[in-house]
Short mmCIF file of C-alpha atoms and ligand atoms in Angstrom, two decimals:
data_model
loop_
_atom_site.label_atom_id
_atom_site.label_comp_id
_atom_site.label_asym_id
_atom_site.label_seq_id
_atom_site.Cartn_x
_atom_site.Cartn_y
_atom_site.Cartn_z
CA MET G 15 18.08 -4.83 -13.68
CA SER G 16 14.94 -2.83 -14.28
CA ALA G 17 11.77 -4.31 -12.93
CA SER G 18 10.10 -4.39 -16.32
CA LYS G 19 12.80 -6.72 -17.63
CA ARG G 20 11.89 -9.25 -14.97
CA CYS G 21 8.28 -9.70 -15.92
CA ALA G 22 6.52 -10.56 -19.12
CA PRO G 23 4.21 -7.63 -19.92
CA HIS G 24 0.85 -8.02 -18.26
CA HIS G 25 -0.69 -6.61 -21.44
CA SER G 26 0.96 -6.41 -24.82
CA PRO G 27 2.80 -3.07 -24.97
CA ASP G 28 2.06 -2.92 -28.72
CA ALA G 29 -1.66 -3.09 -28.23
CA ALA G 30 -3.55 0.19 -28.40
CA PRO G 31 -3.89 1.63 -24.92
CA ALA G 32 -7.12 0.36 -23.42
CA LEU G 33 -9.24 2.70 -21.34
CA ASN G 34 -10.79 -0.34 -19.80
CA PRO G 35 -7.89 -2.76 -19.38
CA THR G 36 -9.09 -6.33 -19.71
CA ALA G 37 -9.58 -7.55 -16.23
CA LYS G 38 -6.84 -10.16 -15.89
CA ALA G 39 -5.40 -11.13 -12.55
CA ILE G 40 -1.95 -9.60 -12.08
CA PRO G 41 0.60 -12.37 -12.69
CA SER G 42 2.89 -13.32 -9.83
CA SER G 43 5.93 -12.29 -11.89
CA CYS G 44 4.61 -8.71 -11.91
CA VAL G 45 3.85 -8.85 -8.20
CA GLN G 46 7.45 -9.95 -7.63
CA ALA G 47 8.77 -7.18 -9.85
CA ILE G 48 6.82 -4.58 -7.87
CA LYS G 49 8.18 -5.95 -4.59
CA ASP G 50 11.73 -5.79 -5.96
CA LEU G 51 11.17 -2.27 -7.11
CA LEU G 52 10.03 -1.14 -3.68
CA GLY G 53 12.38 -3.07 -1.47
CA PRO G 54 11.43 -4.73 1.81
CA GLN G 55 8.86 -3.32 4.26
CA ALA G 56 7.06 -1.36 1.59
CA TRP G 57 4.43 -3.93 0.73
CA LEU G 58 1.97 -6.34 2.34
CA GLU G 59 1.19 -9.66 0.76
CA SER G 60 -0.28 -12.15 3.21
CA GLY G 61 -4.03 -12.62 3.09
CA GLN G 62 -4.34 -11.39 6.65
CA ASP G 63 -2.38 -8.21 5.95
CA ARG G 64 -4.25 -7.47 2.74
CA ALA G 65 -7.72 -8.09 4.18
CA PRO G 66 -8.37 -4.64 5.73
CA PHE G 67 -7.47 -2.97 2.43
CA GLU G 68 -9.87 -5.14 0.42
CA VAL G 69 -13.07 -3.99 2.08
CA ASP G 70 -14.58 -0.58 2.74
CA PHE G 71 -15.27 0.39 6.33
CA ARG G 72 -19.01 -0.16 5.97
CA SER G 73 -18.31 -3.70 4.66
CA ILE G 74 -20.40 -3.11 1.55
CA HIS G 75 -17.71 -3.36 -1.12
CA HIS G 76 -15.39 -6.37 -1.19
CA GLY G 77 -12.51 -6.71 -3.60
CA GLN G 78 -9.20 -8.48 -4.00
CA THR G 79 -5.66 -7.38 -4.52
CA PRO G 80 -2.54 -9.53 -4.74
CA LEU G 81 -0.43 -6.79 -3.16
CA VAL G 82 -0.74 -3.68 -1.02
CA VAL G 83 2.11 -1.30 -1.67
CA LEU G 84 3.29 1.27 0.86
CA PRO G 85 5.60 3.69 -0.91
CA GLY G 86 7.65 5.99 1.28
CA SER G 87 8.28 8.88 -1.09
CA THR G 88 6.92 10.66 -4.15
CA GLU G 89 9.86 9.28 -6.10
CA GLN G 90 8.83 5.72 -5.17
CA VAL G 91 5.22 6.39 -6.11
CA ALA G 92 6.39 7.70 -9.48
CA ARG G 93 8.58 4.66 -10.11
CA LEU G 94 5.75 2.31 -9.22
CA VAL G 95 3.24 4.11 -11.38
CA ARG G 96 5.64 4.11 -14.32
CA TYR G 97 5.97 0.37 -13.99
CA CYS G 98 2.21 -0.15 -13.65
CA ALA G 99 1.64 2.03 -16.72
CA GLU G 100 4.04 -0.12 -18.74
CA GLN G 101 2.25 -3.27 -17.62
CA GLN G 102 -1.25 -1.79 -17.62
CA ILE G 103 -1.78 -2.72 -14.02
CA GLY G 104 -4.58 -0.92 -12.20
CA ILE G 105 -3.76 1.08 -9.06
CA VAL G 106 -6.24 1.87 -6.29
CA PRO G 107 -4.97 4.69 -4.07
CA GLN G 108 -6.09 4.41 -0.46
CA GLY G 109 -5.85 6.88 2.43
CA GLY G 110 -7.74 6.21 5.68
CA ASN G 111 -10.17 3.86 3.89
CA THR G 112 -13.20 5.82 5.11
CA SER G 113 -14.98 6.18 1.76
CA TYR G 114 -18.77 5.90 1.85
CA CYS G 115 -18.89 4.87 -1.82
CA GLY G 116 -16.24 2.17 -2.13
CA GLY G 117 -13.90 4.69 -3.76
CA ALA G 118 -10.77 3.15 -2.22
CA THR G 119 -11.68 -0.53 -2.47
CA PRO G 120 -10.26 -2.66 -5.29
CA ARG G 121 -12.60 -4.60 -7.54
CA PRO G 122 -12.74 -8.40 -7.27
CA GLY G 123 -10.35 -10.49 -9.36
CA ASN G 124 -6.87 -9.44 -8.21
CA THR G 125 -6.58 -7.06 -11.16
CA GLU G 126 -5.39 -4.02 -9.22
CA ILE G 127 -2.80 -3.23 -6.60
CA VAL G 128 -3.79 -1.09 -3.64
CA MET G 129 -1.47 1.80 -2.92
CA SER G 130 -1.67 3.01 0.66
CA LEU G 131 -0.05 6.39 1.23
CA ARG G 132 0.09 5.94 5.00
CA ARG G 133 3.89 5.81 5.19
CA MET G 134 4.05 9.24 3.60
CA SER G 135 3.12 11.21 6.69
CA ARG G 136 5.57 14.07 7.03
CA ILE G 137 4.58 17.67 7.54
CA ARG G 138 6.96 19.36 5.16
CA SER G 139 6.50 22.97 6.31
CA LEU G 140 4.17 25.35 8.11
CA ASP G 141 4.19 29.07 7.38
CA ALA G 142 2.20 30.93 10.04
CA LEU G 143 2.67 34.29 8.29
CA ASN G 144 1.26 33.04 5.00
CA ASP G 145 -1.27 30.84 6.83
CA SER G 146 -0.25 27.71 4.92
CA MET G 147 0.98 24.20 5.62
CA THR G 148 2.54 21.67 3.25
CA ALA G 149 2.27 17.99 4.08
CA ASP G 150 2.46 14.50 2.62
CA ALA G 151 -0.79 12.94 1.45
CA GLY G 152 -0.68 10.19 4.09
CA CYS G 153 -0.90 12.60 7.04
CA VAL G 154 -4.00 11.96 9.15
CA LEU G 155 -6.29 15.00 9.15
CA GLU G 156 -6.37 15.23 12.95
CA THR G 157 -2.55 15.29 13.10
CA LEU G 158 -2.59 18.24 10.72
CA GLN G 159 -5.27 20.03 12.74
CA GLU G 160 -3.10 19.58 15.84
CA ALA G 161 0.02 20.84 14.06
CA ALA G 162 -1.87 23.94 12.93
CA ALA G 163 -3.19 24.47 16.47
CA SER G 164 0.33 24.26 17.95
CA ALA G 165 1.32 27.08 15.64
CA GLY G 166 -1.71 29.13 16.75
CA ARG G 167 -3.53 28.43 13.50
CA LEU G 168 -6.65 26.60 12.39
CA LEU G 169 -7.03 23.96 9.70
CA PRO G 170 -10.81 24.19 9.43
CA MET G 171 -11.64 20.96 7.58
CA SER G 172 -13.55 18.96 10.17
CA LEU G 173 -15.47 15.71 9.76
CA GLY G 174 -16.45 12.62 11.71
CA SER G 175 -13.59 10.49 10.37
CA GLU G 176 -10.87 13.08 11.00
CA GLY G 177 -9.01 10.69 13.32
CA SER G 178 -8.34 8.29 10.43
CA CYS G 179 -8.93 10.02 7.08
CA THR G 180 -5.87 11.42 5.34
CA LEU G 181 -4.94 14.61 3.53
CA GLY G 182 -4.78 12.80 0.18
CA GLY G 183 -8.21 11.30 0.82
CA VAL G 184 -9.96 14.53 1.76
CA ILE G 185 -8.45 16.22 -1.29
CA SER G 186 -9.25 13.36 -3.66
CA THR G 187 -12.86 13.33 -2.47
CA ASN G 188 -13.17 17.11 -2.07
CA ALA G 189 -14.49 16.49 1.44
CA GLY G 190 -17.06 18.75 3.09
CA GLY G 191 -17.84 18.30 6.78
CA THR G 192 -19.23 20.58 9.43
CA ALA G 193 -17.49 23.92 8.85
CA VAL G 194 -18.19 24.40 5.13
CA LEU G 195 -20.62 27.23 5.85
CA ARG G 196 -17.74 29.39 7.02
CA TYR G 197 -14.60 27.96 5.37
CA GLY G 198 -15.76 26.12 2.25
CA VAL G 199 -15.15 22.58 0.99
CA MET G 200 -11.67 21.06 0.62
CA ARG G 201 -11.22 22.48 -2.88
CA GLU G 202 -11.35 25.96 -1.38
CA LEU G 203 -8.66 25.08 1.14
CA VAL G 204 -6.03 23.80 -1.29
CA LEU G 205 -3.27 26.17 -2.39
CA GLY G 206 -0.91 23.72 -4.03
CA LEU G 207 -0.66 20.08 -5.04
CA GLU G 208 1.89 17.46 -5.94
CA VAL G 209 0.47 14.66 -8.07
CA VAL G 210 1.98 11.59 -9.68
CA LEU G 211 0.37 11.32 -13.10
CA PRO G 212 -0.66 7.98 -14.62
CA ASP G 213 2.53 7.88 -16.74
CA GLY G 214 4.77 8.43 -13.73
CA ARG G 215 5.51 12.12 -14.30
CA VAL G 216 5.27 14.33 -11.23
CA LEU G 217 3.06 17.42 -11.46
CA ASP G 218 4.76 19.83 -9.08
CA GLN G 219 2.35 22.59 -8.14
CA LEU G 220 3.19 22.55 -4.50
CA ARG G 221 3.21 26.31 -4.09
CA ALA G 222 1.65 28.43 -1.37
CA LEU G 223 0.58 31.21 -3.70
CA ARG G 224 -2.68 33.04 -3.12
CA LYS G 225 -2.62 34.43 -6.63
CA ASP G 226 -1.52 32.57 -9.73
CA ASN G 227 -3.23 33.19 -13.07
CA THR G 228 -0.84 31.35 -15.32
CA GLY G 229 -3.21 29.56 -17.67
CA TYR G 230 -5.49 26.71 -16.69
CA ASP G 231 -5.47 25.77 -13.02
CA VAL G 232 -4.67 22.12 -13.73
CA LYS G 233 -4.35 21.08 -10.09
CA GLN G 234 -8.12 21.53 -9.73
CA LEU G 235 -8.64 18.45 -11.91
CA PHE G 236 -7.19 16.20 -9.24
CA ILE G 237 -9.27 17.58 -6.37
CA GLY G 238 -12.39 15.44 -6.15
CA ALA G 239 -11.17 13.07 -8.89
CA GLU G 240 -11.07 10.18 -6.41
CA GLY G 241 -7.68 9.02 -7.64
CA THR G 242 -8.90 8.41 -11.19
CA LEU G 243 -6.50 10.90 -12.77
CA GLY G 244 -3.40 10.52 -10.66
CA ILE G 245 -2.14 10.10 -7.13
CA VAL G 246 -2.02 13.11 -4.85
CA THR G 247 1.25 12.76 -2.94
CA ALA G 248 1.39 16.10 -1.11
CA ALA G 249 -0.55 19.31 -0.74
CA CYS G 250 -0.28 22.82 0.55
CA VAL G 251 -3.40 23.84 2.46
CA LYS G 252 -4.74 27.13 3.77
CA LEU G 253 -4.73 27.86 7.47
CA PHE G 254 -6.72 30.48 9.32
CA PRO G 255 -6.40 32.43 12.55
CA ARG G 256 -7.40 30.25 15.48
CA PRO G 257 -10.75 31.34 16.87
CA ALA G 258 -10.29 33.30 20.08
CA GLY G 259 -13.75 32.26 21.19
CA THR G 260 -16.26 29.61 20.21
CA VAL G 261 -19.82 29.22 21.45
CA THR G 262 -21.82 26.07 20.83
CA ALA G 263 -25.56 25.71 21.25
CA MET G 264 -28.24 23.17 20.57
CA ILE G 265 -31.47 24.75 19.45
CA ALA G 266 -34.94 23.19 19.36
CA LEU G 267 -37.15 24.14 16.42
CA ALA G 268 -40.54 23.35 14.95
CA SER G 269 -39.39 22.68 11.38
CA PRO G 270 -36.54 22.89 8.84
CA ALA G 271 -38.12 26.14 7.59
CA ALA G 272 -37.84 27.59 11.11
CA ALA G 273 -34.21 26.44 11.20
CA LEU G 274 -33.45 28.24 7.93
CA ALA G 275 -35.16 31.40 9.16
CA LEU G 276 -33.01 31.27 12.29
CA LEU G 277 -29.87 30.84 10.18
CA ALA G 278 -30.76 33.98 8.24
CA GLU G 279 -31.37 35.86 11.49
CA LEU G 280 -28.05 34.72 13.00
CA LYS G 281 -26.15 35.64 9.84
CA ASP G 282 -27.71 39.11 9.95
CA ARG G 283 -26.70 39.63 13.55
CA LEU G 284 -23.39 37.76 13.77
CA GLY G 285 -22.17 37.72 10.16
CA THR G 286 -19.41 35.28 9.30
CA ALA G 287 -19.10 34.23 12.95
CA VAL G 288 -21.74 31.60 12.13
CA THR G 289 -19.44 28.63 11.55
CA THR G 290 -21.58 25.51 11.87
CA PHE G 291 -25.31 24.97 11.41
CA GLU G 292 -26.24 21.30 11.51
CA ILE G 293 -29.82 20.08 11.49
CA MET G 294 -31.15 16.88 13.14
CA PRO G 295 -34.67 15.50 13.38
CA ARG G 296 -36.06 14.15 16.64
CA VAL G 297 -35.65 10.57 15.42
CA ALA G 298 -31.85 11.08 15.06
CA VAL G 299 -31.50 12.34 18.64
CA ASP G 300 -33.60 9.42 19.84
CA LEU G 301 -31.38 6.94 18.00
CA VAL G 302 -28.21 8.45 19.43
CA CYS G 303 -29.55 8.52 23.00
CA ARG G 304 -30.70 4.91 22.64
CA HIS G 305 -27.51 3.46 21.16
CA ILE G 306 -24.57 5.63 22.16
CA LYS G 307 -23.35 5.32 25.70
CA GLY G 308 -23.07 8.51 27.72
CA THR G 309 -25.35 10.62 25.53
CA ARG G 310 -28.51 12.34 26.70
CA ASP G 311 -31.09 14.76 25.37
CA PRO G 312 -30.18 18.19 26.79
CA PHE G 313 -33.81 19.38 26.74
CA GLY G 314 -36.53 18.49 29.24
CA ALA G 315 -39.06 17.81 26.49
CA ALA G 316 -38.98 16.26 23.02
CA HIS G 317 -38.94 18.65 20.04
CA PRO G 318 -39.43 17.96 16.32
CA TRP G 319 -36.12 19.37 15.04
CA TYR G 320 -32.76 20.48 16.42
CA VAL G 321 -29.84 22.53 15.19
CA LEU G 322 -26.29 22.31 16.46
CA ALA G 323 -24.91 25.79 15.87
CA GLU G 324 -21.43 27.06 16.48
CA ILE G 325 -20.31 30.67 16.47
CA SER G 326 -16.64 31.60 16.45
CA LEU G 327 -14.50 34.66 15.92
CA PRO G 328 -10.74 34.98 15.36
CA GLN G 329 -10.46 38.13 17.48
CA ALA G 330 -11.26 38.18 21.18
CA ASP G 331 -14.84 39.32 21.68
CA SER G 332 -15.83 39.16 25.31
CA ASP G 333 -19.48 39.53 24.37
CA LEU G 334 -19.69 36.88 21.63
CA ALA G 335 -21.63 34.49 23.84
CA GLY G 336 -23.90 37.33 24.98
CA ARG G 337 -24.65 38.43 21.40
CA PHE G 338 -25.40 34.85 20.36
CA GLU G 339 -27.60 34.27 23.38
CA SER G 340 -29.58 37.47 22.89
CA ALA G 341 -30.16 36.53 19.23
CA LEU G 342 -31.49 33.16 20.40
CA ALA G 343 -33.54 34.75 23.19
CA ASP G 344 -35.17 37.12 20.68
CA ALA G 345 -35.99 34.20 18.37
CA ILE G 346 -37.53 32.30 21.27
CA ALA G 347 -39.49 35.34 22.49
CA GLY G 348 -40.78 35.89 18.95
CA GLY G 349 -41.94 32.26 18.73
CA ARG G 350 -39.58 31.51 15.84
CA THR G 351 -37.52 29.08 17.91
CA ILE G 352 -38.70 26.76 20.68
CA ASP G 353 -35.75 26.53 23.05
CA ALA G 354 -31.94 26.55 23.19
CA VAL G 355 -29.11 25.35 25.42
CA SER G 356 -25.53 26.63 25.17
CA ALA G 357 -22.46 24.77 26.30
CA THR G 358 -20.68 26.41 29.21
CA SER G 359 -17.71 24.02 29.36
CA ASP G 360 -15.64 21.94 26.96
CA ALA G 361 -17.31 18.81 28.31
CA GLN G 362 -20.75 20.20 27.52
CA ARG G 363 -19.61 21.29 24.09
CA GLU G 364 -18.30 17.80 23.37
CA ALA G 365 -21.56 16.27 24.61
CA LEU G 366 -23.56 18.42 22.19
CA TRP G 367 -21.23 17.55 19.32
CA ARG G 368 -21.49 13.86 20.20
CA LEU G 369 -25.25 14.03 19.66
CA ARG G 370 -24.60 15.16 16.10
CA GLU G 371 -21.51 13.18 15.17
CA ALA G 372 -22.76 9.85 16.49
CA ILE G 373 -25.82 9.78 14.22
CA PRO G 374 -24.21 7.49 11.58
CA GLU G 375 -23.01 5.11 14.30
CA ALA G 376 -26.44 5.09 15.99
CA GLN G 377 -28.11 4.38 12.63
CA ARG G 378 -25.76 1.44 12.16
CA HIS G 379 -26.74 0.02 15.57
CA GLU G 380 -30.43 0.46 14.80
CA GLY G 381 -30.20 -1.91 11.85
CA ALA G 382 -30.70 -1.74 8.12
CA GLY G 383 -30.82 1.59 6.38
CA LEU G 384 -30.18 3.49 3.18
CA LYS G 385 -28.08 6.59 2.64
CA HIS G 386 -28.47 9.45 0.20
CA ASP G 387 -25.87 12.23 0.30
CA ILE G 388 -27.71 15.02 -1.47
CA SER G 389 -27.63 18.79 -1.78
CA VAL G 390 -30.06 21.40 -2.98
CA GLU G 391 -30.02 25.15 -2.48
CA PRO G 392 -30.65 25.64 1.26
CA GLN G 393 -33.89 27.60 0.85
CA ARG G 394 -35.39 24.64 -1.04
CA LEU G 395 -34.53 22.05 1.60
CA PRO G 396 -37.71 22.35 3.74
CA LYS G 397 -39.94 21.59 0.76
CA PHE G 398 -37.56 18.85 -0.38
CA ILE G 399 -37.70 17.14 3.02
CA GLU G 400 -41.49 17.27 2.99
CA GLU G 401 -41.86 15.89 -0.53
CA GLY G 402 -39.08 13.34 -0.13
CA GLY G 403 -40.51 12.14 3.19
CA ALA G 404 -43.93 11.60 1.61
CA LEU G 405 -42.36 9.67 -1.28
CA LEU G 406 -40.46 7.35 1.06
CA ALA G 407 -43.51 6.74 3.21
CA ARG G 408 -45.35 5.54 0.11
CA ILE G 409 -42.55 3.15 -0.95
CA ILE G 410 -41.60 1.71 2.48
CA PRO G 411 -44.30 2.65 4.99
CA ASP G 412 -42.26 1.22 7.92
CA ALA G 413 -39.15 3.27 7.21
CA ARG G 414 -38.16 6.20 9.37
CA LEU G 415 -36.61 9.16 7.61
CA VAL G 416 -33.40 10.28 9.31
CA ALA G 417 -32.65 13.43 7.31
CA TYR G 418 -29.86 15.36 8.96
CA GLY G 419 -26.70 17.20 8.17
CA HIS G 420 -25.22 20.37 6.93
CA LEU G 421 -28.24 22.65 6.55
CA GLY G 422 -26.04 25.73 6.36
CA ASP G 423 -24.60 24.59 3.01
CA GLY G 424 -27.63 22.69 1.68
CA ASN G 425 -26.19 19.17 2.15
CA LEU G 426 -28.53 16.64 3.75
CA HIS G 427 -27.92 13.01 4.56
CA PHE G 428 -31.35 11.91 3.44
CA ASN G 429 -31.09 8.54 5.13
CA LEU G 430 -33.67 6.06 6.17
CA THR G 431 -33.73 3.41 8.83
CA VAL G 432 -36.01 0.42 8.95
CA GLY G 433 -34.57 -1.28 12.01
CA GLY G 434 -33.80 -4.96 12.48
CA ALA G 435 -32.80 -6.92 9.39
CA GLY G 436 -34.70 -4.58 7.11
CA ASP G 437 -36.43 -7.27 5.08
CA ALA G 438 -38.22 -4.72 2.91
CA LEU G 439 -35.00 -2.95 1.99
CA PRO G 440 -33.23 -5.04 -0.62
CA ALA G 441 -36.29 -5.18 -2.85
CA ALA G 442 -37.17 -1.52 -2.41
CA SER G 443 -33.74 0.10 -2.24
CA GLY G 444 -33.44 0.67 -6.00
CA GLN G 445 -36.88 2.21 -6.13
CA VAL G 446 -36.14 4.42 -3.13
CA GLN G 447 -32.85 5.61 -4.56
CA ARG G 448 -34.45 6.37 -7.92
CA ALA G 449 -37.27 8.31 -6.27
CA VAL G 450 -34.90 10.35 -4.08
CA HIS G 451 -32.44 11.09 -6.88
CA ASP G 452 -35.22 11.99 -9.33
CA LEU G 453 -36.50 14.45 -6.75
CA VAL G 454 -33.00 15.85 -6.27
CA ALA G 455 -32.74 16.32 -10.03
CA ALA G 456 -36.13 18.06 -10.10
CA TYR G 457 -34.85 20.43 -7.42
CA GLY G 458 -31.69 21.16 -9.39
CA GLY G 459 -29.55 19.49 -6.72
CA SER G 460 -26.67 17.02 -6.53
CA ILE G 461 -26.87 13.26 -5.96
CA SER G 462 -23.48 13.33 -4.27
CA ALA G 463 -22.82 16.40 -2.20
CA GLU G 464 -19.72 15.40 -0.26
CA HIS G 465 -19.14 11.64 -0.32
CA GLY G 466 -18.17 11.31 -3.97
CA ILE G 467 -19.06 8.71 -6.59
CA GLY G 468 -16.62 5.85 -5.89
CA GLN G 469 -17.98 2.61 -7.28
CA SER G 470 -21.44 2.78 -5.76
CA LYS G 471 -22.72 5.80 -7.69
CA VAL G 472 -21.11 5.31 -11.10
CA ALA G 473 -24.44 4.50 -12.76
CA GLU G 474 -26.14 7.35 -10.91
CA LEU G 475 -23.57 9.84 -12.19
CA GLN G 476 -24.06 8.49 -15.68
CA ARG G 477 -27.81 8.93 -15.33
CA TYR G 478 -28.04 12.35 -13.74
CA GLU G 479 -24.97 14.29 -14.86
CA ASP G 480 -25.27 16.82 -17.64
CA PRO G 481 -24.24 14.89 -20.80
CA VAL G 482 -21.87 17.63 -21.88
CA ALA G 483 -20.11 17.59 -18.50
CA LEU G 484 -19.99 13.80 -18.60
CA ALA G 485 -18.47 13.77 -22.08
CA LEU G 486 -15.86 16.27 -20.90
CA MET G 487 -15.06 14.06 -17.92
CA HIS G 488 -14.51 11.07 -20.22
CA SER G 489 -12.31 13.18 -22.52
CA ILE G 490 -10.22 14.39 -19.59
CA LYS G 491 -9.83 10.81 -18.33
CA ARG G 492 -8.76 9.65 -21.79
CA VAL G 493 -6.14 12.38 -22.14
CA ILE G 494 -4.63 12.06 -18.66
CA ASP G 495 -5.00 8.31 -18.12
CA PRO G 496 -5.18 6.73 -21.60
CA ARG G 497 -4.42 3.26 -20.25
CA GLY G 498 -7.14 3.53 -17.62
CA ILE G 499 -4.88 2.34 -14.81
CA MET G 500 -5.89 4.88 -12.19
CA ASN G 501 -8.57 3.60 -9.82
CA PRO G 502 -10.34 1.71 -12.62
CA GLY G 503 -14.12 1.56 -12.52
CA LYS G 504 -14.47 4.45 -10.07
CA VAL G 505 -16.38 7.64 -10.91
CA LEU G 506 -16.69 6.91 -14.64
CA ASP G 507 -17.90 3.77 -16.35
CA PRO G 508 -15.13 2.94 -18.86
CA GLY G 509 -17.69 1.10 -20.97
CA GLN G 510 -19.53 4.38 -21.52
CA ALA G 511 -16.49 6.26 -22.84
CA ARG G 512 -17.06 7.50 -26.37
C1 2HG H 613 -21.87 13.04 8.42
O1 2HG H 613 -22.16 14.18 8.08
C2 2HG H 613 -21.20 12.14 7.45
O2 2HG H 613 -22.07 12.63 9.58
C3 2HG H 613 -21.85 10.76 7.35
O3 2HG H 613 -21.08 12.74 6.21
C4 2HG H 613 -23.22 10.80 6.78
O4 2HG H 613 -23.57 8.53 7.46
C5 2HG H 613 -23.93 9.44 6.73
O5 2HG H 613 -24.88 9.32 5.95
ZN1 ZN H 614 -21.84 14.78 6.18
#
């Protein structure tokens, strides 16, 4: 018996497809039908089991789902989606649940099922000659990095949550991270995709082709779509030669402008070997050293700004460290850079990285704060930091600006910390966000550089996006997901669809 025969339609099948399905709780008959369709062990229903899937990892967004489904194959995903399309049941795809914007959290009201891809975790193939790897969407990023490394290759996508985020998640959010300067964002690393469309059809573009000019590149639509157009079930990603040598240094600088000048100098002297260039203000290093066990400032004195820079080359270059160090020595001698320390062991390298990667955790320990994930063209960042800092100081005089991140690609986490309970924050947060995002717009930048829109920035996208682009986004959504079942309420506001 087909599942749909066992359940009265959740929405009338004769009714015109609704982009914004009326938010009714999913009836228990439909929940039962989904369980029957999947078979045992492929769903979680008890309150305790569902709980971790109903909240984002920062505990900001709380939702409800009557059922978490854990399909084990693309075929099962397709069957499930077909059923949900018939019944107009919303589906929230979830990978490692590390979204910063509530992109993988269901809305309240038990109107959506959560689909976790974590059981789909098979590496389907790895082709070292073509530098490509094909894997299921539920594979954890770190597992894929390790598989590439065992084959003498590099999967360069690297970010703080790599131990828990999944391939489907980093593709659906077009993740960035710390090696974008050299290797690009996730979109640039995808060769092929397999996607289950909102009507249950499977888009099979799982090819490892470097060249393919056959019409529109439709797979691009699903990269960065945050699960609103379909469910990424597998992908083929680019690999690279494993670096033969890597040198990591922490550099002390007077200002963001000095950091940018150093980046230009390093690029001139070392070319594409410059892989990572992350900026941190003094306050960030202080927070990390105060809150994160085992960390310490590698310099004898305090400095206003720091850069964590990494240089790597695929071919053996016995003098890579020497060339990097003499570039730094020249910058120091010329007064363009204050000081620098390079890691001489893996342990030292890890310690330097810890100072950078633990900033979000240290900010959490410090107390209340606000995050803005913004980008502007790198050469405009110094002025942006100055103007933005002055704006924030006027709105919340007690706040400390913790602006850090991926200077090399223009993406800053323009965060602020007030410490303690942050009494001033709730009242001022809207004003702060508006001021920061207005400034970003004035600088021709982006209000979401790498974290996506999710549910927390839907109104911001609506406000700041080019109206023509926004109208196109709504049209695309309407064509691909006319019933609006895919991750409802994320990225686009269905109420604004025209
Ligand atoms: C990072 O670069 C992450 O560390 C998190 O993107 C940024 O917590 C943040 O604001
Ligand atoms: Zn980041």
